[in-house]
Short mmCIF file of C-alpha atoms in Angstrom, two decimals:
data_model
loop_
_atom_site.label_atom_id
_atom_site.label_comp_id
_atom_site.label_asym_id
_atom_site.label_seq_id
_atom_site.Cartn_x
_atom_site.Cartn_y
_atom_site.Cartn_z
CA MET D 1 25.58 -9.47 16.67
CA GLY D 2 25.57 -12.95 18.18
CA TRP D 3 26.14 -16.12 16.28
CA GLU D 4 25.42 -17.27 12.76
CA ALA D 5 24.69 -14.10 11.28
CA SER D 6 22.64 -14.42 8.03
CA PRO D 7 22.47 -10.82 6.00
CA VAL D 8 20.03 -9.92 2.96
CA PHE D 9 19.48 -6.27 1.55
CA ALA D 10 16.63 -4.57 0.54
CA ASP D 11 14.84 -1.24 -0.18
CA LEU D 12 11.96 -1.87 1.92
CA ASN D 13 10.30 2.00 2.04
CA GLY D 14 11.62 3.20 -1.43
CA ASP D 15 13.91 5.75 -0.05
CA ALA D 16 16.80 4.66 -2.38
CA LYS D 17 18.95 3.81 0.86
CA LEU D 18 19.38 -0.41 1.46
CA ASP D 19 18.09 -1.55 4.25
CA LEU D 20 20.11 -4.49 5.82
CA ILE D 21 18.25 -7.18 7.80
CA ILE D 22 20.06 -9.72 9.69
CA GLY D 23 19.15 -13.04 11.00
CA VAL D 24 20.49 -14.11 14.22
CA SER D 25 21.32 -17.27 15.79
CA ASP D 26 18.06 -16.49 18.53
CA GLY D 27 15.65 -16.43 16.07
CA LEU D 28 15.24 -12.89 15.65
CA LEU D 29 15.93 -10.06 13.09
CA LYS D 30 17.98 -7.26 13.70
CA HIS D 31 17.02 -3.81 11.01
CA TYR D 32 19.83 -1.36 9.91
CA GLU D 33 19.63 1.14 7.44
CA GLN D 34 21.85 2.78 5.10
CA GLN D 35 22.73 6.05 6.17
CA SER D 36 22.78 7.89 2.85
CA VAL D 37 22.70 6.59 -0.73
CA ASN D 38 26.18 4.66 -1.58
CA SER D 39 27.12 4.67 1.72
CA THR D 40 28.98 1.62 3.21
CA SER D 41 27.70 3.13 6.65
CA PHE D 42 24.54 1.76 8.41
CA ILE D 43 22.53 2.34 11.74
CA LEU D 44 20.54 0.41 13.73
CA MET D 45 16.93 0.86 13.58
CA THR D 46 15.83 -2.40 15.51
CA GLU D 47 16.90 -5.12 17.37
CA ASN D 48 13.50 -7.08 16.88
CA PHE D 49 12.41 -6.34 13.55
CA ASN D 50 8.55 -6.45 13.11
CA ALA D 51 8.44 -8.94 16.49
CA ILE D 52 9.63 -11.60 14.38
CA ASP D 53 10.46 -14.75 16.19
CA VAL D 54 11.35 -17.90 14.01
CA GLY D 55 12.94 -20.29 17.33
CA ASP D 56 16.58 -20.37 16.13
CA ASN D 57 19.02 -19.52 13.15
CA ALA D 58 16.91 -17.08 11.65
CA SER D 59 17.89 -16.79 7.80
CA PRO D 60 15.60 -14.24 5.92
CA ASP D 61 15.23 -13.43 1.95
CA PHE D 62 12.84 -11.23 0.15
CA ALA D 63 11.09 -11.45 -3.06
CA ASP D 64 7.73 -10.04 -4.68
CA LEU D 65 6.17 -13.41 -5.13
CA ASP D 66 2.90 -12.83 -6.25
CA GLY D 67 3.86 -9.28 -8.26
CA ASP D 68 1.81 -7.43 -6.13
CA ASP D 69 4.39 -4.91 -5.41
CA LEU D 70 4.49 -6.01 -1.82
CA LEU D 71 7.68 -7.83 -0.72
CA ASP D 72 7.56 -10.75 0.87
CA LEU D 73 9.93 -12.11 3.52
CA ILE D 74 10.48 -15.62 3.61
CA VAL D 75 12.77 -16.61 6.60
CA GLY D 76 14.49 -19.84 7.46
CA ASN D 77 14.87 -21.66 10.76
CA LYS D 78 16.74 -24.15 12.63
CA ILE D 79 14.13 -26.86 12.33
CA GLY D 80 14.50 -26.79 8.49
CA THR D 81 11.14 -25.12 7.74
CA LEU D 82 10.26 -22.03 6.29
CA VAL D 83 7.88 -18.87 7.57
CA HIS D 84 6.11 -16.37 5.35
CA TYR D 85 5.45 -12.81 5.99
CA GLU D 86 4.30 -10.15 3.75
CA GLN D 87 4.82 -6.26 3.46
CA ASP D 88 1.54 -4.57 5.11
CA SER D 89 1.60 -1.91 2.17
CA GLU D 90 3.94 -0.39 -0.40
CA ASN D 91 7.06 1.05 0.66
CA SER D 92 6.39 0.09 4.44
CA THR D 93 8.78 -1.36 7.17
CA SER D 94 5.91 -3.22 8.71
CA PHE D 95 5.16 -7.22 7.86
CA SER D 96 2.28 -9.41 9.12
CA LEU D 97 2.52 -13.23 9.20
CA VAL D 98 1.18 -15.26 6.01
CA SER D 99 2.04 -18.83 7.12
CA ASP D 100 4.62 -20.30 9.72
CA ASN D 101 5.13 -23.46 6.93
CA PHE D 102 5.32 -21.86 3.51
CA ASN D 103 4.57 -24.54 1.00
CA SER D 104 5.40 -27.32 3.13
CA ILE D 105 8.83 -27.20 2.67
CA ASP D 106 10.96 -28.89 5.27
CA VAL D 107 14.76 -29.78 4.27
CA GLY D 108 15.72 -31.08 7.36
CA PHE D 109 17.83 -28.55 9.48
CA ARG D 110 18.67 -24.98 9.30
CA SER D 111 17.01 -23.94 6.00
CA ASN D 112 18.61 -21.08 4.22
CA PRO D 113 16.53 -19.38 1.21
CA CYS D 114 17.95 -17.39 -1.41
CA PHE D 115 15.30 -16.34 -4.44
CA THR D 116 16.47 -15.55 -7.89
CA ASP D 117 15.31 -15.86 -11.51
CA MET D 118 18.18 -18.36 -13.01
CA ASP D 119 16.93 -18.96 -16.16
CA LYS D 120 15.34 -15.75 -16.89
CA ASP D 121 11.72 -17.30 -17.57
CA GLY D 122 9.80 -14.95 -15.39
CA GLN D 123 8.91 -17.66 -12.42
CA LEU D 124 11.46 -17.46 -9.55
CA ASP D 125 13.70 -19.89 -8.25
CA LEU D 126 14.17 -21.00 -4.59
CA ILE D 127 17.51 -22.20 -3.72
CA ILE D 128 17.49 -23.65 0.34
CA GLY D 129 20.73 -24.52 1.58
CA GLU D 130 20.87 -26.98 4.80
CA SER D 131 23.26 -27.81 7.54
CA ASP D 132 24.91 -30.68 5.51
CA GLY D 133 25.76 -28.51 2.43
CA ASN D 134 23.24 -29.58 0.06
CA LEU D 135 21.30 -27.23 -1.83
CA ASN D 136 17.54 -27.63 -2.52
CA HIS D 137 16.05 -26.39 -5.55
CA PHE D 138 12.39 -25.34 -6.16
CA GLU D 139 10.99 -23.30 -9.10
CA GLN D 140 7.87 -21.23 -8.73
CA GLU D 141 4.54 -22.73 -10.30
CA GLY D 142 3.00 -20.56 -13.40
CA VAL D 143 -0.54 -18.58 -13.11
CA ASP D 144 -3.37 -19.76 -14.56
CA SER D 145 -5.72 -17.18 -13.52
CA LEU D 146 -6.23 -13.10 -12.95
CA ASN D 147 -8.59 -11.54 -10.74
CA PHE D 148 -9.01 -7.89 -11.26
CA GLY D 149 -11.39 -7.94 -8.36
CA ASN D 150 -14.24 -4.80 -7.71
CA ARG D 151 -12.88 -1.89 -10.10
CA ILE D 152 -14.68 1.14 -11.04
CA VAL D 153 -16.31 1.76 -14.45
CA VAL D 154 -14.38 3.32 -16.93
CA GLY D 155 -11.18 2.67 -15.05
CA VAL D 156 -8.03 1.29 -16.55
CA TYR D 157 -6.28 -1.42 -14.45
CA THR D 158 -3.35 -3.57 -15.37
CA LYS D 159 -2.04 -6.65 -14.54
CA LYS D 160 0.72 -9.15 -16.05
CA TYR D 161 1.82 -13.00 -16.33
CA TYR D 162 4.87 -14.70 -17.85
CA LEU D 163 4.17 -16.90 -21.05
CA LYS D 164 7.11 -19.47 -21.36
CA ALA D 165 6.80 -22.08 -24.04
CA ASN D 166 9.69 -24.60 -25.83
CA ASN D 167 9.81 -26.46 -29.04
CA LEU D 168 7.61 -24.24 -31.22
CA VAL D 169 7.12 -24.40 -34.69
CA ASN D 170 4.86 -21.70 -35.25
CA ASN D 171 3.81 -18.54 -33.64
CA ILE D 172 1.70 -18.59 -30.38
CA GLU D 173 -1.73 -17.00 -31.15
CA LEU D 174 -3.38 -15.50 -27.83
CA TYR D 175 -7.23 -14.29 -27.92
CA CYS D 176 -9.87 -13.16 -25.68
CA SER D 177 -13.24 -12.20 -26.78
CA ASP D 178 -14.46 -9.77 -24.03
CA SER D 179 -13.89 -6.14 -25.19
CA ALA D 180 -13.35 -5.43 -21.33
CA PHE D 181 -10.01 -7.26 -21.83
CA SER D 182 -7.26 -6.65 -23.79
CA ILE D 183 -3.50 -7.75 -24.04
CA SER D 184 -0.27 -6.98 -24.89
CA LEU D 185 3.59 -6.95 -24.75
CA SER D 186 4.10 -3.81 -23.71
CA GLU D 187 2.57 -2.08 -20.44
CA ASN D 188 1.37 0.82 -21.84
CA THR D 189 0.25 0.34 -25.44
CA GLY D 190 -0.70 -1.95 -28.25
CA PHE D 191 -3.71 -3.34 -26.28
CA SER D 192 -6.12 -5.58 -28.40
CA GLN D 193 -8.16 -8.63 -28.22
CA THR D 194 -5.51 -10.68 -30.26
CA LEU D 195 -1.81 -11.05 -29.76
CA SER D 196 0.55 -13.05 -32.02
CA ILE D 197 4.06 -14.08 -30.74
CA ALA D 198 6.82 -15.47 -32.87
CA PRO D 199 8.91 -17.64 -31.33
CA VAL D 200 13.00 -16.97 -31.35
CA ASN D 201 14.85 -20.38 -31.64
CA ASN D 202 11.47 -22.19 -30.91
CA ARG D 203 10.85 -20.60 -27.78
CA VAL D 204 9.01 -17.82 -26.65
CA SER D 205 9.76 -16.03 -23.21
CA ASP D 206 7.88 -12.93 -22.86
CA THR D 207 5.82 -10.99 -20.24
CA VAL D 208 2.17 -10.22 -21.42
CA TYR D 209 -0.03 -7.42 -19.65
CA VAL D 210 -3.61 -7.73 -19.31
CA ARG D 211 -5.84 -4.75 -18.97
CA PHE D 212 -9.25 -4.68 -17.59
CA GLU D 213 -11.61 -1.68 -18.56
CA PRO D 214 -14.81 -2.37 -17.32
CA ASN D 215 -17.88 -0.11 -18.97
CA ALA D 216 -20.72 -1.89 -16.95
CA LEU D 217 -21.89 -2.41 -13.55
CA MET D 218 -21.26 -6.39 -13.42
CA VAL D 219 -19.05 -9.70 -13.23
CA TYR D 220 -16.92 -10.30 -15.50
CA ASN D 221 -15.36 -13.65 -16.48
CA GLU D 222 -13.26 -14.19 -19.79
CA ASN D 223 -10.08 -16.63 -20.93
CA ILE D 224 -7.04 -15.80 -22.70
CA ILE D 225 -6.74 -18.48 -24.82
CA HIS D 226 -3.13 -19.83 -26.29
CA THR D 227 -2.85 -21.86 -29.24
CA SER D 228 0.23 -23.00 -31.45
CA ALA D 229 0.41 -25.64 -33.92
CA ASN D 230 1.99 -28.26 -31.88
CA MET D 231 0.82 -27.18 -28.08
CA ASP D 232 -1.87 -28.00 -26.11
CA THR D 233 -4.35 -25.10 -25.96
CA ALA D 234 -3.86 -23.23 -22.54
CA TYR D 235 -5.93 -21.01 -20.64
CA ILE D 236 -5.34 -18.11 -18.30
CA MET D 237 -8.91 -17.19 -16.58
CA LEU D 238 -9.55 -13.44 -16.10
CA SER D 239 -12.27 -12.28 -13.65
CA GLY D 240 -13.27 -8.76 -12.32
CA LYS D 241 -16.33 -6.67 -11.41
CA GLY D 242 -17.30 -3.48 -12.55
CA ILE D 243 -18.53 -1.05 -9.71
CA GLU D 244 -19.65 2.54 -9.65
CA PRO D 245 -18.00 5.46 -7.89
CA ASP D 246 -19.69 6.02 -4.68
CA ASN D 247 -20.63 9.63 -4.51
CA TYR D 248 -20.87 9.25 -0.84
CA PRO D 249 -25.12 9.93 -0.83
CA GLY D 250 -26.00 11.51 2.60
CA ASN D 251 -24.42 14.64 4.05
CA THR D 252 -21.11 16.31 5.09
CA LEU D 253 -20.27 18.60 7.85
CA ASP D 254 -19.55 22.19 6.93
CA PHE D 255 -17.03 23.81 9.27
CA ASP D 256 -17.30 27.81 9.56
CA GLY D 257 -13.58 28.69 9.67
CA THR D 258 -13.92 30.47 13.22
CA ASP D 259 -14.81 27.83 15.99
CA ASP D 260 -16.56 24.63 14.40
CA TYR D 261 -14.80 21.15 14.91
CA VAL D 262 -15.35 17.45 15.92
CA ASN D 263 -13.68 15.68 19.11
CA CYS D 264 -13.34 12.06 18.63
CA GLY D 265 -11.39 11.41 21.65
CA SER D 266 -7.88 9.97 21.88
CA GLU D 267 -8.60 6.23 21.31
CA ALA D 268 -8.84 6.40 17.25
CA GLN D 269 -5.32 8.09 17.45
CA ILE D 270 -2.04 6.26 17.14
CA THR D 271 1.16 7.34 18.84
CA GLY D 272 4.91 6.82 19.29
CA ASN D 273 6.45 5.61 15.91
CA ASN D 274 3.77 3.49 14.83
CA PRO D 275 2.40 3.06 10.87
CA ARG D 276 -0.58 5.14 10.04
CA THR D 277 -3.21 6.29 7.56
CA ILE D 278 -5.62 9.12 7.89
CA GLU D 279 -7.63 10.08 4.81
CA ALA D 280 -10.52 12.32 4.08
CA TRP D 281 -12.41 14.13 1.50
CA ALA D 282 -12.51 18.32 1.93
CA TYR D 283 -13.65 21.04 0.12
CA THR D 284 -11.58 23.96 1.11
CA LYS D 285 -12.89 27.89 1.21
CA SER D 286 -9.97 29.59 2.52
CA PHE D 287 -6.68 29.36 3.65
CA ASN D 288 -6.40 30.23 7.13
CA ASP D 289 -4.21 27.81 9.00
CA GLY D 290 -7.25 25.82 9.92
CA GLY D 291 -6.68 21.56 9.49
CA ILE D 292 -8.43 19.05 8.11
CA PHE D 293 -7.34 16.94 11.16
CA GLN D 294 -5.03 17.10 14.16
CA ALA D 295 -4.26 13.68 15.54
CA GLY D 296 -0.93 14.74 17.68
CA GLN D 297 0.63 16.75 20.27
CA THR D 298 1.87 20.26 19.20
CA ALA D 299 5.15 19.40 20.52
CA TRP D 300 8.60 18.07 18.95
CA TYR D 301 7.74 15.33 16.55
CA LYS D 302 4.63 14.66 18.35
CA ASP D 303 2.20 16.09 15.83
CA PHE D 304 0.65 14.20 12.79
CA SER D 305 -1.81 17.00 11.02
CA LEU D 306 -2.87 18.01 7.68
CA ARG D 307 -3.68 21.79 7.65
CA THR D 308 -3.75 24.85 5.43
CA THR D 309 -1.67 27.72 5.97
CA THR D 310 -2.42 31.01 4.79
CA THR D 311 -0.98 31.18 1.71
CA GLU D 312 -3.76 29.80 -1.00
CA ASN D 313 -2.98 26.09 -2.13
CA LEU D 314 -0.25 25.84 0.23
CA TRP D 315 -0.70 22.83 2.68
CA ARG D 316 1.47 21.63 5.52
CA MET D 317 2.39 18.16 6.91
CA GLN D 318 2.66 19.28 10.08
CA PHE D 319 4.87 17.09 12.58
CA TRP D 320 6.03 19.98 14.71
CA GLY D 321 9.47 20.65 14.43
CA ASN D 322 9.89 19.07 11.12
CA ASP D 323 7.38 20.14 8.86
CA LEU D 324 6.91 20.12 5.47
CA ASP D 325 4.80 22.85 3.19
CA VAL D 326 3.42 21.45 -0.27
CA VAL D 327 1.63 23.09 -3.04
CA LEU D 328 -1.67 21.42 -4.10
CA GLN D 329 -2.85 23.07 -7.31
CA GLU D 330 -6.65 24.22 -7.38
CA SER D 331 -7.52 22.91 -3.85
CA LYS D 332 -9.61 25.97 -3.08
CA ASP D 333 -13.52 25.83 -3.89
CA ALA D 334 -13.27 22.17 -4.96
CA TRP D 335 -13.60 18.00 -3.64
CA HIS D 336 -10.79 16.64 -3.35
CA HIS D 337 -9.12 13.65 -1.66
CA TYR D 338 -6.29 13.82 1.00
CA CYS D 339 -4.25 11.42 2.52
CA LEU D 340 -1.29 11.43 4.93
CA THR D 341 0.38 8.32 5.71
CA TYR D 342 3.54 7.08 8.09
CA ASP D 343 5.43 3.75 7.95
CA GLY D 344 7.73 4.19 10.82
CA SER D 345 10.18 6.15 8.98
CA THR D 346 8.90 7.97 5.86
CA ALA D 347 5.34 10.02 5.99
CA LYS D 348 4.03 10.61 2.57
CA LEU D 349 1.04 13.06 1.25
CA TYR D 350 -1.21 11.77 -1.33
CA TYR D 351 -3.64 14.21 -3.60
CA ASP D 352 -6.41 13.00 -5.35
CA GLY D 353 -4.87 9.40 -4.93
CA ASN D 354 -1.20 11.04 -6.44
CA TYR D 355 1.58 10.78 -4.50
CA VAL D 356 3.09 14.51 -4.36
CA ALA D 357 5.59 14.60 -1.53
CA HIS D 358 7.30 12.88 1.39
CA LEU D 359 9.44 13.35 4.55
CA ASP D 360 11.82 10.96 6.14
CA ILE D 361 11.40 11.25 9.96
CA SER D 362 10.97 9.35 13.25
CA LEU D 363 8.27 10.39 14.85
CA ASN D 364 7.12 10.25 18.38
CA THR D 365 3.41 11.33 17.99
CA GLY D 366 2.50 12.01 21.59
CA ALA D 367 -1.43 10.93 22.99
CA HIS D 368 -3.91 13.69 22.23
CA ASP D 369 -7.99 13.92 21.09
CA LEU D 370 -8.44 13.23 17.80
CA TRP D 371 -9.90 16.56 16.05
CA PHE D 372 -11.43 17.03 12.65
CA GLY D 373 -11.84 20.48 11.36
CA ARG D 374 -9.15 21.97 13.53
CA TRP D 375 -5.56 22.55 14.09
CA GLU D 376 -4.34 24.15 17.49
CA ASN D 377 -6.57 27.21 17.42
CA SER D 378 -7.18 27.43 13.75
CA TYR D 379 -10.24 26.27 12.53
CA PHE D 380 -11.11 24.70 9.23
CA ASP D 381 -12.90 26.71 6.47
CA GLY D 382 -14.88 24.01 4.53
CA LYS D 383 -16.61 20.55 3.96
CA ILE D 384 -15.21 17.55 5.16
CA ASP D 385 -16.71 14.01 4.28
CA GLU D 386 -15.57 10.35 4.56
CA MET D 387 -12.92 10.32 7.11
CA ARG D 388 -10.74 6.94 7.67
CA VAL D 389 -8.14 6.41 10.13
CA TRP D 390 -5.72 3.31 9.45
CA ASN D 391 -3.41 1.44 11.75
CA ILE D 392 -1.23 0.68 8.59
CA ALA D 393 0.68 3.02 5.65
CA LEU D 394 -1.52 2.47 2.70
CA ASP D 395 0.20 2.63 -0.71
CA SER D 396 -0.47 4.62 -3.72
CA ILE D 397 -2.55 1.53 -5.32
CA GLN D 398 -4.65 1.05 -2.08
CA ILE D 399 -5.75 4.50 -1.70
CA ARG D 400 -6.39 5.23 -5.32
CA GLU D 401 -8.34 2.26 -5.91
CA ASN D 402 -10.32 2.66 -2.86
CA MET D 403 -10.81 6.45 -2.47
CA HIS D 404 -14.21 6.74 -4.16
CA LEU D 405 -15.66 3.53 -2.69
CA SER D 406 -17.54 3.22 0.91
CA PHE D 407 -16.34 0.42 2.99
CA SER D 408 -18.24 -1.79 5.33
CA GLY D 409 -15.96 -1.34 8.47
CA SER D 410 -14.30 -4.83 8.28
CA GLU D 411 -11.40 -3.90 6.09
CA THR D 412 -7.85 -5.15 7.31
CA GLY D 413 -6.30 -2.03 9.42
CA LEU D 414 -9.21 0.35 9.29
CA ILE D 415 -9.50 1.12 13.10
CA GLY D 416 -11.76 4.45 12.73
CA TYR D 417 -14.32 5.53 9.82
CA TRP D 418 -16.52 8.31 10.00
CA GLN D 419 -19.21 8.68 7.20
CA PHE D 420 -20.50 12.07 7.97
CA ASN D 421 -24.00 10.79 7.12
CA GLU D 422 -25.99 12.00 10.07
CA GLU D 423 -28.35 14.23 9.56
CA SER D 424 -29.07 15.58 13.06
CA GLY D 425 -27.94 15.85 16.74
CA ASN D 426 -24.47 16.30 17.95
CA LEU D 427 -22.19 13.28 17.29
CA LEU D 428 -20.37 12.03 14.47
CA SER D 429 -20.77 7.85 14.36
CA ASP D 430 -17.41 5.94 13.89
CA ILE D 431 -18.71 2.52 12.25
CA VAL D 432 -15.68 0.87 13.25
CA GLY D 433 -14.30 1.80 16.24
CA GLY D 434 -17.19 3.13 18.17
CA ASN D 435 -15.27 6.46 18.68
CA ASN D 436 -18.13 8.99 17.95
CA GLY D 437 -17.21 12.40 17.49
CA GLY D 438 -18.74 15.27 19.35
CA LEU D 439 -19.76 18.26 17.65
CA GLN D 440 -18.29 21.22 18.86
CA ASN D 441 -20.09 24.74 18.39
CA MET D 442 -21.98 22.86 15.21
CA ASP D 443 -25.42 22.34 14.89
CA ASN D 444 -27.88 20.56 12.21
CA ALA D 445 -27.56 23.73 9.98
CA ASP D 446 -23.66 22.41 9.46
#
């Protein structure tokens, strides 16, 4: 292990097995995973977790700092500062650098961070040990705004914030006037434009849930107003934009199930054990083993494909050697969204934005041309549209909120994007990576 090991536990990929991350004296992080639930045995996954190197004396801790369901990894070091990384997607083992000087905190020498909510006020306390034995205490600041971003009209979207107040003599009254926003103390019920919270022992300490339901194509701006008899009026600014679902105007490709397919070459294909997401809309006419896509070799653990079987509504997550068959109800003769992700240890299948199945597996995907409408020598019978390849494992929220939207092509992690809007010719354009697909045995009628 080396010198000065600093361990922390977390379930990074949501598989109910603990991950053990150990900071060591050379500034690296080692990753072990529990062999089974409730086991005291751990196996080494990597000696250089995410290629993170903070110099010397790495000391990690995990917390979800901003409530976005993505873990933040804060790593202390020899020089007394903190380095901030964030999980690339929900249940992913991939993390990306956010800042090499988190909040400009510097405790002098050998920072050892630990997050907890000591006073149960909904705001994290950060305790940082240092080499001389002192403990430094920082507390998370409260929020003053919630931005819902672009959201599809008639959808329902929820965020939350923590409300804390002391020395109250009356209820705290909350109010927002725009009917697109509503508030509640319950995550799923009781939403309205007004909310009254009674203090307990002259104190309020509650989570407030805010719901955004855009009903028009417009920008929304609102405030939640907080008033009480002996309290200064406080505001939480709300914002969001209502957008329409993208019906993907243009064209699709119609695959005949006999010999039609698209070959995009190997540049847009992700190999080895690297994280990835492949998603598409598809209309399945028959079940004949044909694949929506093939993105790997047909060899032991080297495949990464999603295909039909010869049983109606039965699909296969195809990895060659350890596959998973999944029933997707009513998937014939209708448009549906299909998404296959892999985060380095777990493959997941999403159907119309909903998680349906997973398989714990260590892949070693082999180099192969990326095919649409084909798996091995079986050809997809149906239509395909909006094919995307990412070099990150998208989570359920990202998939569900974006599957109806077109992208500009500049989105982080998007490495291939085929919109299927061509009206003629023998090429399918990749607007991101330039890996244009060649139409095989197809013509303008398709």
